[in-house]
XYZ file of C-alpha atoms in Angstrom:
486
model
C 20.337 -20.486 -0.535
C 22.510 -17.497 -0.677
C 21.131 -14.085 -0.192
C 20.981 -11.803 -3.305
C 20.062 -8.781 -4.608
C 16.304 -8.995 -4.107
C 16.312 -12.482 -2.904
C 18.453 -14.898 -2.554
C 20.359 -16.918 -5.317
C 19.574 -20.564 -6.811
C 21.955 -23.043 -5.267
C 23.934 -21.546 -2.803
C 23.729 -21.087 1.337
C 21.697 -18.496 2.814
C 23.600 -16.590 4.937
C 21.913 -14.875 8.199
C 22.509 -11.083 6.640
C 23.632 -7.986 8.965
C 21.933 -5.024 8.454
C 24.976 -2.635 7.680
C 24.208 0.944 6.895
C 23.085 1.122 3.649
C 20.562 -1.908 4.328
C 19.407 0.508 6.658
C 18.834 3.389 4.318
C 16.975 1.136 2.151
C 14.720 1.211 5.003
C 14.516 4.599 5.140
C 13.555 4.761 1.711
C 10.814 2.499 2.297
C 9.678 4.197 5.034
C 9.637 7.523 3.748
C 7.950 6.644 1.188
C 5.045 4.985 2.620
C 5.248 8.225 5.384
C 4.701 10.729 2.440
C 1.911 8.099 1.159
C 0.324 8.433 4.715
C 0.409 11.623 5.341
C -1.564 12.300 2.750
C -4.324 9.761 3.499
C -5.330 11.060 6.904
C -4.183 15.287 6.489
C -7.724 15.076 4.503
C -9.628 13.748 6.817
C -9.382 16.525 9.214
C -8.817 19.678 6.315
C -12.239 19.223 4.905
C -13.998 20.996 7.036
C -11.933 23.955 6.352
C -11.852 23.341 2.845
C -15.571 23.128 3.085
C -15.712 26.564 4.949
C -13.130 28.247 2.796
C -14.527 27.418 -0.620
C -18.138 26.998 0.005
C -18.123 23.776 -1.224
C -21.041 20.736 -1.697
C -20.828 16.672 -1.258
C -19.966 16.554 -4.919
C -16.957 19.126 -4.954
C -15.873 17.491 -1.531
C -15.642 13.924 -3.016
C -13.768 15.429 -6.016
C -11.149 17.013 -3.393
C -10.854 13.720 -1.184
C -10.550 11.249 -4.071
C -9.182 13.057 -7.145
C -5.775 12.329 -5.438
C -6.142 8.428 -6.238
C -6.787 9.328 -9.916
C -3.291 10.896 -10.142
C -2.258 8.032 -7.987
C -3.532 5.558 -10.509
C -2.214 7.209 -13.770
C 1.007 7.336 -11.520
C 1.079 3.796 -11.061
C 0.904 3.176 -14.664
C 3.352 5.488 -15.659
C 5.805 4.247 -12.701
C 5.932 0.881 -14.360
C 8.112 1.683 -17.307
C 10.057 4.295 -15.408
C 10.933 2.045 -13.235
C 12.005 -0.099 -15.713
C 13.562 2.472 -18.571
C 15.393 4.901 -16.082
C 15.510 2.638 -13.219
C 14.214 2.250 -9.150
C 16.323 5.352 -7.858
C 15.691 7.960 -10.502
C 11.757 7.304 -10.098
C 11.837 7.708 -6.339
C 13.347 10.708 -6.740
C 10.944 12.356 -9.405
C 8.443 10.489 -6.959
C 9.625 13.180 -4.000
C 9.746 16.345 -6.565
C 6.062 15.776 -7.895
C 4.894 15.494 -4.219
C 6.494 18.436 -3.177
C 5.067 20.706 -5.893
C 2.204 19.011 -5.348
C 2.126 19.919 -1.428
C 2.275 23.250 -2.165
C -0.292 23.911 -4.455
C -2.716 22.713 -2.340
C -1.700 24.493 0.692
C -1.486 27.712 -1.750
C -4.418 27.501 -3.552
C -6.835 30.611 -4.312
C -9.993 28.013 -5.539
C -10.853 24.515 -5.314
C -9.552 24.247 -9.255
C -6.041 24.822 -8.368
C -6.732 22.829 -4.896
C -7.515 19.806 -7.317
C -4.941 20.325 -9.231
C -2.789 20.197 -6.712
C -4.563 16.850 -5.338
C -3.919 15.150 -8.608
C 0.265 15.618 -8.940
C 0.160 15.084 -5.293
C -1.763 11.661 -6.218
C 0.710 11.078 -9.108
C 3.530 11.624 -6.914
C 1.911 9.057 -4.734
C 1.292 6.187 -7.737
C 5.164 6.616 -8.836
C 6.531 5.945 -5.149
C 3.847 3.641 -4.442
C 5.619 1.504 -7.492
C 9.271 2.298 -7.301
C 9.594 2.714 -3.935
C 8.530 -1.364 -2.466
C 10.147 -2.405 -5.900
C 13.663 -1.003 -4.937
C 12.961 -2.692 -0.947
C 12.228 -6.016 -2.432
C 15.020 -5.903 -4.632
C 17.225 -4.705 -2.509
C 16.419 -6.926 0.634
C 18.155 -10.290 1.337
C 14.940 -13.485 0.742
C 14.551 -13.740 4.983
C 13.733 -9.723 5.329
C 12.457 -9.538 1.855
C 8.368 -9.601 3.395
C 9.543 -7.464 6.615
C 11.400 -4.712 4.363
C 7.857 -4.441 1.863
C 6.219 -4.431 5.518
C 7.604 -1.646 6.495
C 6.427 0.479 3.746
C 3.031 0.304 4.970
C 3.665 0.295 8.298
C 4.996 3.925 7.460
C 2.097 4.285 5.912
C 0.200 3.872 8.993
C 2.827 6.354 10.819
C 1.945 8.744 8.156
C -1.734 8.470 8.731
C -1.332 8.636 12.831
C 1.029 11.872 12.116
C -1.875 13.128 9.947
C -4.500 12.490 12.503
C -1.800 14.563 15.357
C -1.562 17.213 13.571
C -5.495 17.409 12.442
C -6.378 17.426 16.502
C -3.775 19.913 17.084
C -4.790 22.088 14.353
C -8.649 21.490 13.783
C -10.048 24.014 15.942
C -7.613 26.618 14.233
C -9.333 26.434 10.889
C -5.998 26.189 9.342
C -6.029 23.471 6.405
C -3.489 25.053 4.666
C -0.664 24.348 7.566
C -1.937 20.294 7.432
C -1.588 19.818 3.467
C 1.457 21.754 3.242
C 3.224 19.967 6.200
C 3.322 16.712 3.285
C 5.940 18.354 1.504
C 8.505 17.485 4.574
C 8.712 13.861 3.790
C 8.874 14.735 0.117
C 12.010 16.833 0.803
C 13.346 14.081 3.082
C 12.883 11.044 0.560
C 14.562 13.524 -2.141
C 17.665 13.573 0.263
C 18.192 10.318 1.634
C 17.771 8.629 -2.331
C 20.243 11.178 -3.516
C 23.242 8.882 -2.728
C 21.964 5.830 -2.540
C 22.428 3.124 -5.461
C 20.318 1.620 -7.950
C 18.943 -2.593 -7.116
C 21.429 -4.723 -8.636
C 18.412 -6.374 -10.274
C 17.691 -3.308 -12.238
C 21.335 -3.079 -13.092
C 21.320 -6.220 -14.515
C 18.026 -5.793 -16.125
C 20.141 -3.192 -18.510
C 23.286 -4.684 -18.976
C 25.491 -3.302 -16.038
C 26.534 -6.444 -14.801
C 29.805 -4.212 -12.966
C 27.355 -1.829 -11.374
C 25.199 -4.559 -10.274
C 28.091 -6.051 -8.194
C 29.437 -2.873 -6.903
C 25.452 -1.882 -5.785
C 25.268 -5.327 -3.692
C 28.730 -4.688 -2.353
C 27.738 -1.658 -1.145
C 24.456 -2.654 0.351
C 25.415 -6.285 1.496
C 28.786 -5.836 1.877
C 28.261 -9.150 4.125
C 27.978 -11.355 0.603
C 30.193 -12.502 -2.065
C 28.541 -9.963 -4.448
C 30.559 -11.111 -7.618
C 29.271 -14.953 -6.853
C 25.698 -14.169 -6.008
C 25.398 -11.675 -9.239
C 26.827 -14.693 -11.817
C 23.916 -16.698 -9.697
C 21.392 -14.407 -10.644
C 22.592 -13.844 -13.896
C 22.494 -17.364 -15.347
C 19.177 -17.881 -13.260
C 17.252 -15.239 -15.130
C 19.581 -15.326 -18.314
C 16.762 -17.008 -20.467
C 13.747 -14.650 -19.127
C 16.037 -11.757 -20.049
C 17.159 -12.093 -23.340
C 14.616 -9.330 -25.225
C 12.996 -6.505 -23.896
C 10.054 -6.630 -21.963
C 6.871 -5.611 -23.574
C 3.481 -4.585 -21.813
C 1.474 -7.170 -23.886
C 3.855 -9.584 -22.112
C 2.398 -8.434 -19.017
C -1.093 -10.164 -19.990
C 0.282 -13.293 -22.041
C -1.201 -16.483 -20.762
C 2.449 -17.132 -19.378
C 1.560 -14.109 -16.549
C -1.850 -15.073 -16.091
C -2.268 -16.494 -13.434
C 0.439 -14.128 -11.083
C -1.416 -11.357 -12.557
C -4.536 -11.971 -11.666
C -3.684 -12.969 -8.065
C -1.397 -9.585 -7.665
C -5.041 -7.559 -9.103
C -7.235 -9.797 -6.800
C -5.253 -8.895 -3.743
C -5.229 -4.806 -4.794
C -8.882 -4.443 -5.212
C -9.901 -6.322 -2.615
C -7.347 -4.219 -0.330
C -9.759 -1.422 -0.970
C -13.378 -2.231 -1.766
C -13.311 -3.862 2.071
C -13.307 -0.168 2.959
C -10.074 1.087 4.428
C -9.580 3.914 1.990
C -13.296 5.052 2.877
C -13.274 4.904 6.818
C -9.262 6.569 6.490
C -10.446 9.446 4.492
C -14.139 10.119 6.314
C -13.278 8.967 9.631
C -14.453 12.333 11.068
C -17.549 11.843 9.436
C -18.446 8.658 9.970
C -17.556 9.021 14.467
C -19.559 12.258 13.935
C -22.882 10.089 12.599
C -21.531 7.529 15.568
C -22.503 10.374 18.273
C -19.327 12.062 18.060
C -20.494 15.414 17.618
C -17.545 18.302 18.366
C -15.184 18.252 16.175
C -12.575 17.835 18.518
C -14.163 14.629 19.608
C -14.388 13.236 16.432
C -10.398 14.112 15.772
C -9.872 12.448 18.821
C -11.504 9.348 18.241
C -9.837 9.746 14.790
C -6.469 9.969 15.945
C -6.568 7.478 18.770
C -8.914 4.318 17.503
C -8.025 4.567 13.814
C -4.259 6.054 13.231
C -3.032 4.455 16.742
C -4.330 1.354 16.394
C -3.004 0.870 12.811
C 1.015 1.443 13.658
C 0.677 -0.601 16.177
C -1.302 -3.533 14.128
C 0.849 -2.931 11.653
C 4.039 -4.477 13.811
C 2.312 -7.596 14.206
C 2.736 -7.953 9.963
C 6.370 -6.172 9.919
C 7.365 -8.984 12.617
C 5.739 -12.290 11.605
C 5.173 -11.833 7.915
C 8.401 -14.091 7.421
C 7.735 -15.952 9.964
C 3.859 -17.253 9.822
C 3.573 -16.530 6.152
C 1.351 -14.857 4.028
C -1.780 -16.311 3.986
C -2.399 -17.069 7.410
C -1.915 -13.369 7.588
C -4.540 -12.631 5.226
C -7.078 -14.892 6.114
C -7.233 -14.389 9.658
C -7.482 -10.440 9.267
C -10.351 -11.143 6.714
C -12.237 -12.690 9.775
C -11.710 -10.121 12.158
C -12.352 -7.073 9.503
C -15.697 -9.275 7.838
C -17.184 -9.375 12.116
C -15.969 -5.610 12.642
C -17.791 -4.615 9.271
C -20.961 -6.246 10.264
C -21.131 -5.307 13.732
C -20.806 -1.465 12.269
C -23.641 -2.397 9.937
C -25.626 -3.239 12.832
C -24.931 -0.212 15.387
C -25.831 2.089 12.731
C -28.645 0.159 11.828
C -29.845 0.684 15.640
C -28.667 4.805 15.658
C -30.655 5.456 11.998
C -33.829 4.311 14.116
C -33.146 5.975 17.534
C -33.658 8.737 18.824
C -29.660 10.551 18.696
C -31.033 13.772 19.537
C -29.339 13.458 22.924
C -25.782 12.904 21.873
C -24.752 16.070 21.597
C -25.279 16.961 25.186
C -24.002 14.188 26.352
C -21.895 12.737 24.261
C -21.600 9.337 21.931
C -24.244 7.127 22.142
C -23.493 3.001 23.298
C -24.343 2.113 19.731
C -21.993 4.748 18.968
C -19.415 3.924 21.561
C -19.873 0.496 19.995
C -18.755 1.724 16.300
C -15.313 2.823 17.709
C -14.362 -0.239 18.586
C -16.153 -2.347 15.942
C -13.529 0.299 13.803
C -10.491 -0.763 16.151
C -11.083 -4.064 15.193
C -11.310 -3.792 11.378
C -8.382 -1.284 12.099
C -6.381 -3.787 13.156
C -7.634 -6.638 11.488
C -7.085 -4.551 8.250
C -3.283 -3.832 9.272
C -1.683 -7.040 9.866
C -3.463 -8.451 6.509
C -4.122 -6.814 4.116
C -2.593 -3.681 4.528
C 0.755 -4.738 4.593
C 0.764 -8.340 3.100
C -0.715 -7.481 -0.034
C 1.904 -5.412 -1.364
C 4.457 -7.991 0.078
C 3.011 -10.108 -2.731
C 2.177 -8.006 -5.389
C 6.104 -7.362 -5.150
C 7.555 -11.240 -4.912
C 5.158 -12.494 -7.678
C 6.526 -11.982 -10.965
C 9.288 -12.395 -12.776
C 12.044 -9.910 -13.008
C 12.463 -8.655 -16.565
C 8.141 -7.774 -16.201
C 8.197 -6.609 -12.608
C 8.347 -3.305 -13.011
C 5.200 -3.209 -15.190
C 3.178 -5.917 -13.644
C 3.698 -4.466 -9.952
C 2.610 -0.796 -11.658
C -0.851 -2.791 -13.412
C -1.546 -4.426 -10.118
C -0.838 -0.917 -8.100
C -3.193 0.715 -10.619
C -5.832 -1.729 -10.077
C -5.050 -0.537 -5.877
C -5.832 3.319 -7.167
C -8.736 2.574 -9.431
C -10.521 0.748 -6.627
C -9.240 3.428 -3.867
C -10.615 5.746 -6.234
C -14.229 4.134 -7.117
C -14.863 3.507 -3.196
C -13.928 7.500 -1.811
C -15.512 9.044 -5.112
C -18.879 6.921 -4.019
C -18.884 6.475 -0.373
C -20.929 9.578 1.032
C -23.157 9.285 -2.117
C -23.600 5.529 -1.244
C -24.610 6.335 2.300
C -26.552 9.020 1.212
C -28.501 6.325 -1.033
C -28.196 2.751 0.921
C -27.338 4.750 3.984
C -24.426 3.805 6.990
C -25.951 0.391 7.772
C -25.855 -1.059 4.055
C -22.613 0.348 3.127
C -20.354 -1.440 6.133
C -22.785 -4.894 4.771
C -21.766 -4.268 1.496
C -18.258 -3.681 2.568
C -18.517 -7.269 5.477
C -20.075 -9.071 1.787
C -16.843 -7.786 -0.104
C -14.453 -9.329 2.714
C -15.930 -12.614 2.578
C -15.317 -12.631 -1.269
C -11.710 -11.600 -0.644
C -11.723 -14.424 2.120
C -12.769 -17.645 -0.447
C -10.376 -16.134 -3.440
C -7.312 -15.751 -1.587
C -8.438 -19.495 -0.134
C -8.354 -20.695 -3.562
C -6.736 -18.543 -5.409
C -3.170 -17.181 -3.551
C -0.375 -19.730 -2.614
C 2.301 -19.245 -0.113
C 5.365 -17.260 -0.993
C 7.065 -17.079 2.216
C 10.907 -17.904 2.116
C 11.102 -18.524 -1.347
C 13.485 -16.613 -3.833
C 11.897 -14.643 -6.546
C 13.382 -17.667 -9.028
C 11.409 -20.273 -6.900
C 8.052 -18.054 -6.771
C 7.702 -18.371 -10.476
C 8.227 -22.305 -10.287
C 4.740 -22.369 -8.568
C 3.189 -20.740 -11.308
C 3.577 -23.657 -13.599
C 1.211 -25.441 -11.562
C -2.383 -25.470 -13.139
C -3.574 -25.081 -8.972
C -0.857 -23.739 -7.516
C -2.265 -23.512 -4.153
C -3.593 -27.599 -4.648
C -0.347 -28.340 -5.224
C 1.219 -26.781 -2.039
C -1.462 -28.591 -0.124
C -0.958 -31.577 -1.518
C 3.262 -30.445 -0.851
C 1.889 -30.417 2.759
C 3.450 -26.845 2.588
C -0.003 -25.240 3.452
């Protein structure tokens, strides 16, 4: 099949594609994205001690701080959806970039922990818009062989983000000086801002609205390698039917999207009730109740075990996603992160009855030792699965004239969860304690292991016009077995 806009067309030759220069920008979209998306993730984790210090502030106020940014991100997510659809991919990246700069610096400038939430929130909506525009634009930009590597990438930048958080928390953490680490966000902001400017909308969008000439002279430009005229008509009469009236957001939940729906929702929350959002934002905390007890001990084991360990995890997904597929991906990191999660349960089960009052002198205790790398391994379980995977999926799932608005339901779904699990995690330790939160977490991943079983079929090198053929499956996935394509 030939390669097109977001995919590749029905009925044609696929083409290997080169990845000319503006290919490569659409990378750097992607990536920038996901950086500014990272960044913000792990800054917190080392400025809340300061923030604590500075403003005086209790568990309550603290969770508010940490989590309050998801709520934006959710709303965000929502609103992203018909942006992305009304005004297009490129003009929502970009407001994406201004909200998280002014964002940025009102919490680096602010006088109280009001304005300091404040800022948290447009940071978080900032977050939600490119968290939906921003893999959108790679998917439907990216030629069907690159299409899971280019939606890899964006959380593989993630994961950058989060290690360059975690740097610049060890550098910084003994200097007290919070306000440097939230404010440094705004420099992917500004970068994102500048490298959109020029860049075209997806051809898929510009079809979406009638621009059938812009559409061919975006693909020109970005796969200059392709007929663009030819693999535009292709598209065209493909989706011609699907795209004859406006898209509607009860659309989004007819029985028609049902069953894509659900799957793209399934895969968000279960992305974050396994925990990643919790240990990311409270790893200090969590290695200091591990034995870690300076604070530039727990940085270190912050930086090195958790924001390390995910780039590098992360390459394994960016590299074989198109290759192995997508649910070998997930399933196999569900087993490692499900054994990581329990062995943490355990350790801390051990180090709640022991006497710790040793640690300090000389260090982390062998339970505590044995939490770090119970963490590497959900760490990099989590990266190559469902980190990156999931919003490969989300993004190839649904059809084009309601993809903008599904991907931003789904995406909320991501934030709502995100939010629920690092608004409640110290107060659920605080109740159940360390031991029965990582269970709870281990039970969660072996839910998320027997849906996406049943429940998610295999998208791998199939065009976005193919994908929605499986949907008219009553078991999609029992067919593909029965294929022999699982």
């Amino acid at each position: 099949m030939a390669d097109e806009a977001n995919g590749t067309a029905v009925g044609a030759t696929q083409a290997k594609p080169k990845m000319g220069k503006w290919l490569l920008l659409v990378g750097a979209v992607i990536m920038l994205s996901g950086l500014l998306f990272g960044y913000d993730q792990g800054v917190i984790a080392g400025a809340l001690d300061g923030i604590q210090k500075t403003f005086n502030t209790d568990t309550a106020m603290i969770q508010i701080i940490t989590s309050w940014v998801t709520l934006g991100a959710l709303v965000g997510a929502l609103v992203a959806g018909t942006l992305a659809d009304k005004i297009g991919r490129r003009l929502t990246i970009l407001l994406a970039a201004i909200l998280f700069v002014i964002g940025a610096l009102l919490e680096s400038l602010a006088p109280g922990t009001t304005i300091l939430v404040i800022g948290r929130l447009v940071v978080g909506f900032g977050v939600g818009v490119a968290s939906v525009a921003a893999p959108l634009y790679a998917a439907e930009q990216a030629p069907t062989r690159l299409r899971g590597r280019f939606v890899s990438i964006y959380q593989l930048a993630i994961t950058i983000g989060i290690f360059v958080a975690y740097l610049v928390n060890q550098a910084l953490i003994s200097n007290d000086t919070w306000r440097v680490m939230l404010g440094i966000s705004a420099v992917p902001a500004v970068l994102l801002f500048l490298v959109m400017l020029p860049m075209p909308d997806s051809p898929r969008w510009f079809l979406k609205v009638g621009r059938k000439d812009d559409a061919v002279k975006a693909l020109s430009k970005v796969r200059p390698d392709v007929d663009a005229a030819a693999e535009i008509n292709e598209i065209e009469e493909a989706s011609r039917e699907e795209d004859e009236s406006p898209s509607t957001w009860g659309e989004v939940f007819s029985k028609k999207l049902r069953k894509p729906l659900m799957v793209g929702i399934g895969l968000a929350v279960f992305q974050q009730i396994t925990g990643i959002n919790a240990i990311i934002y409270y790893a200090n905390k969590i290695f200091a109740q591990a034995g870690f007890i300076t604070p530039e001990g727990q940085a270190a084991a912050t930086t090195w075990a958790i924001g390390a360990v995910n780039v590098l995890a992360t390459l394994i997904a960016v590299v074989y996603v198109d290759r192995f597929g997508r649910r070998p991906l997930l399933l196999a990191g569900l087993v490692g992160m499900t054994l990581s999660l329990t062995t943490v349960g355990v350790t801390f089960h051990f180090m709640d009855k022991a006497d710790t009052s040793g640690a300090g002198a000389g260090g982390p205790t062998t339970a505590g030792l044995i939490t770090l790398v119970a963490l590497v391994v959900f760490i990099a379980s989590f990266a190559f699965s469902l980190g990156p995977v999931v919003w490969t999926v989300i993004n190839e799932i649904f059809p084009n004239r309601v993809r903008g608005r599904a991907v931003a339901v789904a995406t909320a779904f991501n934030w709502g969860s995100a939010w629920l699990v690092s608004q409640f995690f110290l107060t659920l330790i605080e109740s159940i304690g360390n031991s029965a939160t990582f269970y709870l977490f281990a039970f969660f991943a072996v839910l998320a292991y027997i849906w996406i079983w049943k429940r998610v079929p295999e998208t791998k090198g199939r065009t976005f016009e193919e994908i929605q053929m499986i949907w008219e499956d009553d078991d999609p996935v029992q067919s593909q077995r029965d294929a022999g394509t699982l």
